[in-house]
PDB file of C-alpha atoms in Angstrom:
ATOM      1  CA  MET A   1      73.599 -86.423 -82.671  1.00  0.00           C
ATOM      2  CA  ASP A   2      70.342 -85.523 -84.341  1.00  0.00           C
ATOM      3  CA  LEU A   3      68.029 -85.085 -81.296  1.00  0.00           C
ATOM      4  CA  ALA A   4      64.710 -85.243 -83.162  1.00  0.00           C
ATOM      5  CA  GLY A   5      62.824 -88.421 -82.208  1.00  0.00           C
ATOM      6  CA  LYS A   6      65.311 -89.403 -79.516  1.00  0.00           C
ATOM      7  CA  THR A   7      64.328 -90.022 -75.872  1.00  0.00           C
ATOM      8  CA  ALA A   8      65.720 -88.141 -72.903  1.00  0.00           C
ATOM      9  CA  LEU A   9      65.391 -88.832 -69.181  1.00  0.00           C
ATOM     10  CA  ILE A  10      65.850 -85.700 -67.088  1.00  0.00           C
ATOM     11  CA  THR A  11      65.968 -86.132 -63.322  1.00  0.00           C
ATOM     12  CA  GLY A  12      64.316 -83.472 -61.173  1.00  0.00           C
ATOM     13  CA  SER A  13      62.595 -82.002 -64.188  1.00  0.00           C
ATOM     14  CA  SER A  14      59.221 -80.932 -62.911  1.00  0.00           C
ATOM     15  CA  GLN A  15      60.406 -77.463 -62.005  1.00  0.00           C
ATOM     16  CA  ARG A  16      63.332 -74.923 -62.072  1.00  0.00           C
ATOM     17  CA  LEU A  17      66.339 -75.825 -64.349  1.00  0.00           C
ATOM     18  CA  GLY A  18      65.030 -79.327 -64.967  1.00  0.00           C
ATOM     19  CA  ALA A  19      61.752 -77.978 -66.404  1.00  0.00           C
ATOM     20  CA  ALA A  20      63.630 -75.390 -68.475  1.00  0.00           C
ATOM     21  CA  THR A  21      65.817 -78.266 -69.866  1.00  0.00           C
ATOM     22  CA  ALA A  22      62.686 -80.245 -70.708  1.00  0.00           C
ATOM     23  CA  HIS A  23      61.229 -77.342 -72.663  1.00  0.00           C
ATOM     24  CA  ALA A  24      64.502 -76.904 -74.581  1.00  0.00           C
ATOM     25  CA  LEU A  25      64.716 -80.636 -75.493  1.00  0.00           C
ATOM     26  CA  ALA A  26      61.063 -80.681 -76.503  1.00  0.00           C
ATOM     27  CA  ALA A  27      61.718 -77.788 -78.849  1.00  0.00           C
ATOM     28  CA  ALA A  28      64.525 -79.914 -80.332  1.00  0.00           C
ATOM     29  CA  GLY A  29      62.004 -82.666 -81.085  1.00  0.00           C
ATOM     30  CA  MET A  30      62.899 -85.027 -78.271  1.00  0.00           C
ATOM     31  CA  ARG A  31      60.591 -87.401 -76.392  1.00  0.00           C
ATOM     32  CA  LEU A  32      60.722 -86.816 -72.665  1.00  0.00           C
ATOM     33  CA  ALA A  33      60.727 -88.667 -69.401  1.00  0.00           C
ATOM     34  CA  ILE A  34      60.014 -86.132 -66.619  1.00  0.00           C
ATOM     35  CA  HIS A  35      61.336 -87.528 -63.338  1.00  0.00           C
ATOM     36  CA  TYR A  36      60.009 -86.271 -59.990  1.00  0.00           C
ATOM     37  CA  HIS A  37      60.179 -87.260 -56.399  1.00  0.00           C
ATOM     38  CA  ARG A  38      57.256 -85.473 -54.602  1.00  0.00           C
ATOM     39  CA  SER A  39      56.165 -82.899 -57.247  1.00  0.00           C
ATOM     40  CA  ALA A  40      53.601 -85.169 -58.944  1.00  0.00           C
ATOM     41  CA  THR A  41      51.216 -82.358 -59.886  1.00  0.00           C
ATOM     42  CA  ALA A  42      53.870 -80.206 -61.461  1.00  0.00           C
ATOM     43  CA  ALA A  43      55.264 -83.238 -63.388  1.00  0.00           C
ATOM     44  CA  GLN A  44      51.891 -84.271 -64.661  1.00  0.00           C
ATOM     45  CA  GLN A  45      50.968 -80.648 -65.643  1.00  0.00           C
ATOM     46  CA  LEU A  46      54.258 -80.346 -67.561  1.00  0.00           C
ATOM     47  CA  CYS A  47      53.713 -83.689 -69.360  1.00  0.00           C
ATOM     48  CA  HIS A  48      50.162 -82.624 -70.245  1.00  0.00           C
ATOM     49  CA  GLN A  49      51.436 -79.384 -71.711  1.00  0.00           C
ATOM     50  CA  PHE A  50      54.006 -81.196 -73.847  1.00  0.00           C
ATOM     51  CA  ASN A  51      51.588 -83.845 -75.023  1.00  0.00           C
ATOM     52  CA  GLN A  52      49.076 -81.180 -75.955  1.00  0.00           C
ATOM     53  CA  SER A  53      51.729 -79.513 -78.078  1.00  0.00           C
ATOM     54  CA  GLY A  54      52.760 -82.739 -79.868  1.00  0.00           C
ATOM     55  CA  THR A  55      55.762 -83.762 -77.725  1.00  0.00           C
ATOM     56  CA  GLU A  56      55.500 -87.250 -76.263  1.00  0.00           C
ATOM     57  CA  ALA A  57      56.225 -87.014 -72.513  1.00  0.00           C
ATOM     58  CA  VAL A  58      55.679 -89.210 -69.494  1.00  0.00           C
ATOM     59  CA  ALA A  59      56.115 -88.586 -65.728  1.00  0.00           C
ATOM     60  CA  VAL A  60      58.178 -91.056 -63.763  1.00  0.00           C
ATOM     61  CA  GLN A  61      58.558 -91.144 -60.012  1.00  0.00           C
ATOM     62  CA  ALA A  62      61.491 -92.286 -57.869  1.00  0.00           C
ATOM     63  CA  ASP A  63      63.145 -91.275 -54.619  1.00  0.00           C
ATOM     64  CA  LEU A  64      66.780 -90.910 -55.794  1.00  0.00           C
ATOM     65  CA  ALA A  65      67.981 -91.489 -52.269  1.00  0.00           C
ATOM     66  CA  ASP A  66      66.784 -95.002 -52.548  1.00  0.00           C
ATOM     67  CA  TRP A  67      69.048 -97.380 -54.451  1.00  0.00           C
ATOM     68  CA  GLN A  68      66.327 -99.795 -55.589  1.00  0.00           C
ATOM     69  CA  GLN A  69      63.920 -97.048 -56.796  1.00  0.00           C
ATOM     70  CA  THR A  70      66.738 -95.355 -58.702  1.00  0.00           C
ATOM     71  CA  GLU A  71      67.842 -98.610 -60.223  1.00  0.00           C
ATOM     72  CA  SER A  72      64.351 -99.223 -61.595  1.00  0.00           C
ATOM     73  CA  LEU A  73      63.844 -95.752 -63.006  1.00  0.00           C
ATOM     74  CA  LEU A  74      65.404 -96.319 -66.492  1.00  0.00           C
ATOM     75  CA  ALA A  75      63.371 -99.536 -66.839  1.00  0.00           C
ATOM     76  CA  GLN A  76      60.194 -97.455 -66.176  1.00  0.00           C
ATOM     77  CA  VAL A  77      61.126 -95.097 -68.968  1.00  0.00           C
ATOM     78  CA  ARG A  78      62.114 -97.873 -71.436  1.00  0.00           C
ATOM     79  CA  GLN A  79      58.804 -99.574 -70.825  1.00  0.00           C
ATOM     80  CA  GLN A  80      56.885 -96.464 -71.803  1.00  0.00           C
ATOM     81  CA  LEU A  81      59.148 -94.778 -74.338  1.00  0.00           C
ATOM     82  CA  GLY A  82      61.660 -97.392 -75.487  1.00  0.00           C
ATOM     83  CA  PRO A  83      65.499 -96.995 -75.474  1.00  0.00           C
ATOM     84  CA  VAL A  84      66.931 -93.851 -73.846  1.00  0.00           C
ATOM     85  CA  GLN A  85      69.558 -91.968 -75.810  1.00  0.00           C
ATOM     86  CA  VAL A  86      70.075 -88.996 -73.509  1.00  0.00           C
ATOM     87  CA  LEU A  87      70.410 -88.871 -69.723  1.00  0.00           C
ATOM     88  CA  ILE A  88      70.457 -85.583 -67.882  1.00  0.00           C
ATOM     89  CA  ASN A  89      71.407 -85.903 -64.226  1.00  0.00           C
ATOM     90  CA  ASN A  90      69.905 -82.629 -63.006  1.00  0.00           C
ATOM     91  CA  ALA A  91      68.274 -83.523 -59.600  1.00  0.00           C
ATOM     92  CA  ALA A  92      70.304 -82.433 -56.575  1.00  0.00           C
ATOM     93  CA  LEU A  93      70.072 -81.457 -52.940  1.00  0.00           C
ATOM     94  CA  PHE A  94      71.801 -78.224 -51.844  1.00  0.00           C
ATOM     95  CA  ASP A  95      71.935 -78.235 -48.045  1.00  0.00           C
ATOM     96  CA  PRO A  96      74.143 -75.837 -46.130  1.00  0.00           C
ATOM     97  CA  GLY A  97      76.696 -76.995 -43.589  1.00  0.00           C
ATOM     98  CA  GLY A  98      80.409 -76.738 -42.908  1.00  0.00           C
ATOM     99  CA  VAL A  99      82.995 -79.070 -41.334  1.00  0.00           C
ATOM    100  CA  ASP A 100      81.621 -78.461 -37.871  1.00  0.00           C
ATOM    101  CA  THR A 101      77.877 -78.394 -38.686  1.00  0.00           C
ATOM    102  CA  THR A 102      77.233 -81.053 -41.331  1.00  0.00           C
ATOM    103  CA  SER A 103      75.081 -83.843 -39.827  1.00  0.00           C
ATOM    104  CA  GLN A 104      75.193 -87.499 -40.663  1.00  0.00           C
ATOM    105  CA  GLN A 105      71.777 -87.236 -42.252  1.00  0.00           C
ATOM    106  CA  VAL A 106      72.752 -84.278 -44.476  1.00  0.00           C
ATOM    107  CA  TRP A 107      75.917 -86.016 -45.570  1.00  0.00           C
ATOM    108  CA  GLN A 108      74.184 -89.278 -46.410  1.00  0.00           C
ATOM    109  CA  GLN A 109      71.357 -87.579 -48.313  1.00  0.00           C
ATOM    110  CA  GLN A 110      73.675 -85.428 -50.321  1.00  0.00           C
ATOM    111  CA  MET A 111      75.865 -88.300 -51.338  1.00  0.00           C
ATOM    112  CA  ALA A 112      72.832 -90.459 -52.187  1.00  0.00           C
ATOM    113  CA  VAL A 113      71.063 -87.954 -54.374  1.00  0.00           C
ATOM    114  CA  ASN A 114      73.973 -85.940 -55.797  1.00  0.00           C
ATOM    115  CA  LEU A 115      76.433 -88.771 -56.421  1.00  0.00           C
ATOM    116  CA  GLN A 116      75.003 -92.255 -55.906  1.00  0.00           C
ATOM    117  CA  ALA A 117      71.884 -91.727 -58.057  1.00  0.00           C
ATOM    118  CA  PRO A 118      73.790 -90.354 -61.100  1.00  0.00           C
ATOM    119  CA  PHE A 119      76.120 -93.362 -60.838  1.00  0.00           C
ATOM    120  CA  ILE A 120      73.284 -95.816 -60.759  1.00  0.00           C
ATOM    121  CA  LEU A 121      71.480 -94.184 -63.639  1.00  0.00           C
ATOM    122  CA  LEU A 122      74.690 -93.937 -65.696  1.00  0.00           C
ATOM    123  CA  GLN A 123      75.329 -97.657 -65.097  1.00  0.00           C
ATOM    124  CA  GLN A 124      71.773 -98.599 -66.171  1.00  0.00           C
ATOM    125  CA  PHE A 125      71.931 -96.225 -69.125  1.00  0.00           C
ATOM    126  CA  ALA A 126      75.216 -97.792 -70.380  1.00  0.00           C
ATOM    127  CA  ARG A 127      73.897-101.311 -69.989  1.00  0.00           C
ATOM    128  CA  GLN A 128      71.069-100.771 -72.453  1.00  0.00           C
ATOM    129  CA  PRO A 129      71.445-103.415 -75.266  1.00  0.00           C
ATOM    130  CA  GLU A 130      71.067-100.788 -77.966  1.00  0.00           C
ATOM    131  CA  LEU A 131      74.198 -99.009 -76.704  1.00  0.00           C
ATOM    132  CA  GLN A 132      76.356-102.067 -75.962  1.00  0.00           C
ATOM    133  CA  LEU A 133      77.545-102.959 -79.427  1.00  0.00           C
ATOM    134  CA  SER A 134      77.866 -99.494 -80.924  1.00  0.00           C
ATOM    135  CA  ASP A 135      81.175 -98.294 -82.332  1.00  0.00           C
ATOM    136  CA  SER A 136      79.967 -94.726 -82.742  1.00  0.00           C
ATOM    137  CA  VAL A 137      78.096 -92.230 -80.599  1.00  0.00           C
ATOM    138  CA  HIS A 138      74.683 -93.591 -79.654  1.00  0.00           C
ATOM    139  CA  GLY A 139      74.210 -92.143 -76.143  1.00  0.00           C
ATOM    140  CA  LYS A 140      74.830 -88.881 -74.317  1.00  0.00           C
ATOM    141  CA  VAL A 141      75.052 -88.145 -70.635  1.00  0.00           C
ATOM    142  CA  ILE A 142      75.262 -84.675 -69.081  1.00  0.00           C
ATOM    143  CA  ASN A 143      75.810 -84.245 -65.338  1.00  0.00           C
ATOM    144  CA  LEU A 144      74.827 -80.896 -63.767  1.00  0.00           C
ATOM    145  CA  LEU A 145      77.620 -80.001 -61.388  1.00  0.00           C
ATOM    146  CA  ASP A 146      78.553 -76.605 -59.916  1.00  0.00           C
ATOM    147  CA  ARG A 147      81.323 -74.227 -60.538  1.00  0.00           C
ATOM    148  CA  ARG A 148      82.370 -74.964 -56.894  1.00  0.00           C
ATOM    149  CA  VAL A 149      84.065 -78.143 -58.211  1.00  0.00           C
ATOM    150  CA  VAL A 150      86.631 -75.785 -59.817  1.00  0.00           C
ATOM    151  CA  ARG A 151      86.750 -73.188 -57.074  1.00  0.00           C
ATOM    152  CA  PRO A 152      85.432 -74.574 -53.756  1.00  0.00           C
ATOM    153  CA  ARG A 153      84.003 -72.211 -51.153  1.00  0.00           C
ATOM    154  CA  GLY A 154      82.701 -72.751 -47.630  1.00  0.00           C
ATOM    155  CA  GLY A 155      79.155 -73.293 -46.517  1.00  0.00           C
ATOM    156  CA  HIS A 156      78.024 -76.345 -48.441  1.00  0.00           C
ATOM    157  CA  LEU A 157      80.588 -79.042 -47.569  1.00  0.00           C
ATOM    158  CA  ALA A 158      78.647 -82.222 -48.350  1.00  0.00           C
ATOM    159  CA  TYR A 159      77.157 -80.742 -51.525  1.00  0.00           C
ATOM    160  CA  THR A 160      80.511 -79.545 -52.872  1.00  0.00           C
ATOM    161  CA  ILE A 161      82.202 -82.897 -52.096  1.00  0.00           C
ATOM    162  CA  SER A 162      79.386 -84.879 -53.741  1.00  0.00           C
ATOM    163  CA  LYS A 163      79.558 -82.681 -56.911  1.00  0.00           C
ATOM    164  CA  SER A 164      83.354 -82.873 -56.986  1.00  0.00           C
ATOM    165  CA  ALA A 165      83.127 -86.665 -56.839  1.00  0.00           C
ATOM    166  CA  LEU A 166      80.533 -86.552 -59.661  1.00  0.00           C
ATOM    167  CA  TRP A 167      83.026 -84.544 -61.740  1.00  0.00           C
ATOM    168  CA  ALA A 168      85.626 -87.301 -61.176  1.00  0.00           C
ATOM    169  CA  MET A 169      83.097 -89.878 -62.209  1.00  0.00           C
ATOM    170  CA  THR A 170      82.239 -87.873 -65.317  1.00  0.00           C
ATOM    171  CA  ARG A 171      85.800 -88.047 -66.523  1.00  0.00           C
ATOM    172  CA  MET A 172      86.239 -91.714 -65.666  1.00  0.00           C
ATOM    173  CA  ALA A 173      83.006 -92.749 -67.375  1.00  0.00           C
ATOM    174  CA  ALA A 174      83.850 -90.608 -70.428  1.00  0.00           C
ATOM    175  CA  ALA A 175      87.101 -92.454 -70.863  1.00  0.00           C
ATOM    176  CA  GLU A 176      85.610 -95.908 -70.268  1.00  0.00           C
ATOM    177  CA  LEU A 177      82.416 -95.546 -72.345  1.00  0.00           C
ATOM    178  CA  ALA A 178      83.773 -93.780 -75.452  1.00  0.00           C
ATOM    179  CA  PRO A 179      83.095 -93.850 -78.323  1.00  0.00           C
ATOM    180  CA  ARG A 180      79.552 -95.215 -77.911  1.00  0.00           C
ATOM    181  CA  ILE A 181      78.578 -92.851 -75.028  1.00  0.00           C
ATOM    182  CA  GLN A 182      79.731 -89.328 -74.401  1.00  0.00           C
ATOM    183  CA  VAL A 183      79.700 -88.075 -70.800  1.00  0.00           C
ATOM    184  CA  ASN A 184      80.081 -84.390 -70.082  1.00  0.00           C
ATOM    185  CA  ALA A 185      79.194 -81.919 -67.344  1.00  0.00           C
ATOM    186  CA  ILE A 186      77.883 -78.348 -66.885  1.00  0.00           C
ATOM    187  CA  GLY A 187      78.812 -76.174 -63.963  1.00  0.00           C
ATOM    188  CA  PRO A 188      76.094 -73.536 -63.408  1.00  0.00           C
ATOM    189  CA  GLY A 189      76.763 -70.386 -61.438  1.00  0.00           C
ATOM    190  CA  ALA A 190      74.229 -67.847 -60.211  1.00  0.00           C
ATOM    191  CA  ILE A 191      71.287 -68.834 -62.384  1.00  0.00           C
ATOM    192  CA  LEU A 192      68.412 -69.175 -59.879  1.00  0.00           C
ATOM    193  CA  PRO A 193      68.270 -68.357 -56.124  1.00  0.00           C
ATOM    194  CA  ALA A 194      68.796 -71.268 -53.809  1.00  0.00           C
ATOM    195  CA  PRO A 195      65.643 -72.147 -51.873  1.00  0.00           C
ATOM    196  CA  GLU A 196      67.081 -70.751 -48.639  1.00  0.00           C
ATOM    197  CA  ALA A 197      68.636 -67.612 -50.243  1.00  0.00           C
ATOM    198  CA  SER A 198      66.970 -64.208 -50.438  1.00  0.00           C
ATOM    199  CA  ASP A 199      66.862 -62.247 -53.669  1.00  0.00           C
ATOM    200  CA  GLU A 200      69.327 -59.824 -52.104  1.00  0.00           C
ATOM    201  CA  GLN A 201      71.843 -62.568 -51.313  1.00  0.00           C
ATOM    202  CA  PHE A 202      71.447 -64.029 -54.762  1.00  0.00           C
ATOM    203  CA  LEU A 203      72.062 -60.717 -56.562  1.00  0.00           C
ATOM    204  CA  ARG A 204      75.073 -60.038 -54.313  1.00  0.00           C
ATOM    205  CA  VAL A 205      76.642 -63.417 -55.276  1.00  0.00           C
ATOM    206  CA  ALA A 206      75.844 -62.832 -58.957  1.00  0.00           C
ATOM    207  CA  ALA A 207      77.384 -59.323 -58.880  1.00  0.00           C
ATOM    208  CA  ALA A 208      80.648 -60.710 -57.583  1.00  0.00           C
ATOM    209  CA  CYS A 209      81.336 -62.775 -60.712  1.00  0.00           C
ATOM    210  CA  PRO A 210      83.330 -61.209 -63.575  1.00  0.00           C
ATOM    211  CA  MET A 211      80.266 -60.742 -65.720  1.00  0.00           C
ATOM    212  CA  GLY A 212      78.633 -58.881 -62.835  1.00  0.00           C
ATOM    213  CA  ARG A 213      75.170 -60.304 -63.190  1.00  0.00           C
ATOM    214  CA  PRO A 214      73.198 -63.499 -62.816  1.00  0.00           C
ATOM    215  CA  GLY A 215      72.644 -65.907 -65.738  1.00  0.00           C
ATOM    216  CA  THR A 216      69.299 -67.299 -66.928  1.00  0.00           C
ATOM    217  CA  PRO A 217      68.008 -70.840 -67.368  1.00  0.00           C
ATOM    218  CA  SER A 218      68.332 -70.366 -71.129  1.00  0.00           C
ATOM    219  CA  ASP A 219      72.120 -70.024 -70.681  1.00  0.00           C
ATOM    220  CA  ILE A 220      72.121 -73.511 -69.187  1.00  0.00           C
ATOM    221  CA  THR A 221      69.855 -75.035 -71.738  1.00  0.00           C
ATOM    222  CA  ALA A 222      71.892 -73.568 -74.571  1.00  0.00           C
ATOM    223  CA  ALA A 223      74.948 -75.228 -73.111  1.00  0.00           C
ATOM    224  CA  ILE A 224      73.148 -78.557 -72.809  1.00  0.00           C
ATOM    225  CA  LEU A 225      72.008 -78.422 -76.415  1.00  0.00           C
ATOM    226  CA  PHE A 226      75.520 -77.559 -77.557  1.00  0.00           C
ATOM    227  CA  LEU A 227      76.976 -80.589 -75.773  1.00  0.00           C
ATOM    228  CA  LEU A 228      74.233 -82.907 -77.051  1.00  0.00           C
ATOM    229  CA  GLN A 229      74.768 -81.825 -80.628  1.00  0.00           C
ATOM    230  CA  GLN A 230      78.600 -82.273 -80.506  1.00  0.00           C
ATOM    231  CA  ASP A 231      79.984 -85.770 -81.274  1.00  0.00           C
ATOM    232  CA  TYR A 232      83.593 -85.025 -80.527  1.00  0.00           C
ATOM    233  CA  ILE A 233      83.475 -83.659 -76.972  1.00  0.00           C
ATOM    234  CA  THR A 234      83.617 -85.940 -73.956  1.00  0.00           C
ATOM    235  CA  GLY A 235      84.836 -85.741 -70.387  1.00  0.00           C
ATOM    236  CA  GLU A 236      84.485 -81.916 -70.375  1.00  0.00           C
ATOM    237  CA  LEU A 237      83.143 -79.484 -67.801  1.00  0.00           C
ATOM    238  CA  LEU A 238      81.515 -76.305 -69.231  1.00  0.00           C
ATOM    239  CA  CYS A 239      81.188 -73.687 -66.553  1.00  0.00           C
ATOM    240  CA  VAL A 240      78.177 -71.420 -67.272  1.00  0.00           C
ATOM    241  CA  ASP A 241      78.810 -69.052 -64.428  1.00  0.00           C
ATOM    242  CA  GLY A 242      79.759 -65.636 -65.698  1.00  0.00           C
ATOM    243  CA  GLY A 243      83.408 -66.437 -64.905  1.00  0.00           C
ATOM    244  CA  ALA A 244      82.837 -67.201 -61.202  1.00  0.00           C
ATOM    245  CA  HIS A 245      85.200 -70.198 -61.417  1.00  0.00           C
ATOM    246  CA  LEU A 246      88.178 -68.002 -62.326  1.00  0.00           C
TER     247      LEU A 246
END
């Protein structure tokens, strides 16, 4: 797909990997919908930066834990930017907790944001009239997962289960929606420290992978661009984790 002039919705894109993805897609000539939940100032500043440099960008708000708000998100974007050709499900919660310690609240929130919201958005994305009658690639979806779906580890039970279920949904949707929509996934490794992790913890985890070091946001955005520009790959998980899934 030629990305220039196409529209992308990126969830959780006011900061961290979402913002890095927005910059990469803007450089590719795309129009952007910057989704945020509470980070209104950061989202508006990012959009202002893009618009000043010639990239059309709008900020759209929704609580992805809320079914109705999530269901209306794509309509917000279509109203302002027209049909959406690219959906990047980036937003996620990453709360700690094991079998004995995961609370009902944590479980429900992780499932709502990490799994339910991507499903709702994928469904709304696929229902766009412009994508319904196509017999060739006209839409692309990338779900940000985690290398834990390949090699689970303790400590983030609800998160890992929600991402593993999202990986199953990625494959099922890829088979059902082909050839008009491609659905793929990326499994980041140690790219940025988790909010609750110290720099020391982060570097220790990164050093344990075969490559022996952390990755960078540009490693993820390069993988995203690769998948968006390929028209014969669907239902795949690309682990960008320095080999940590091995």
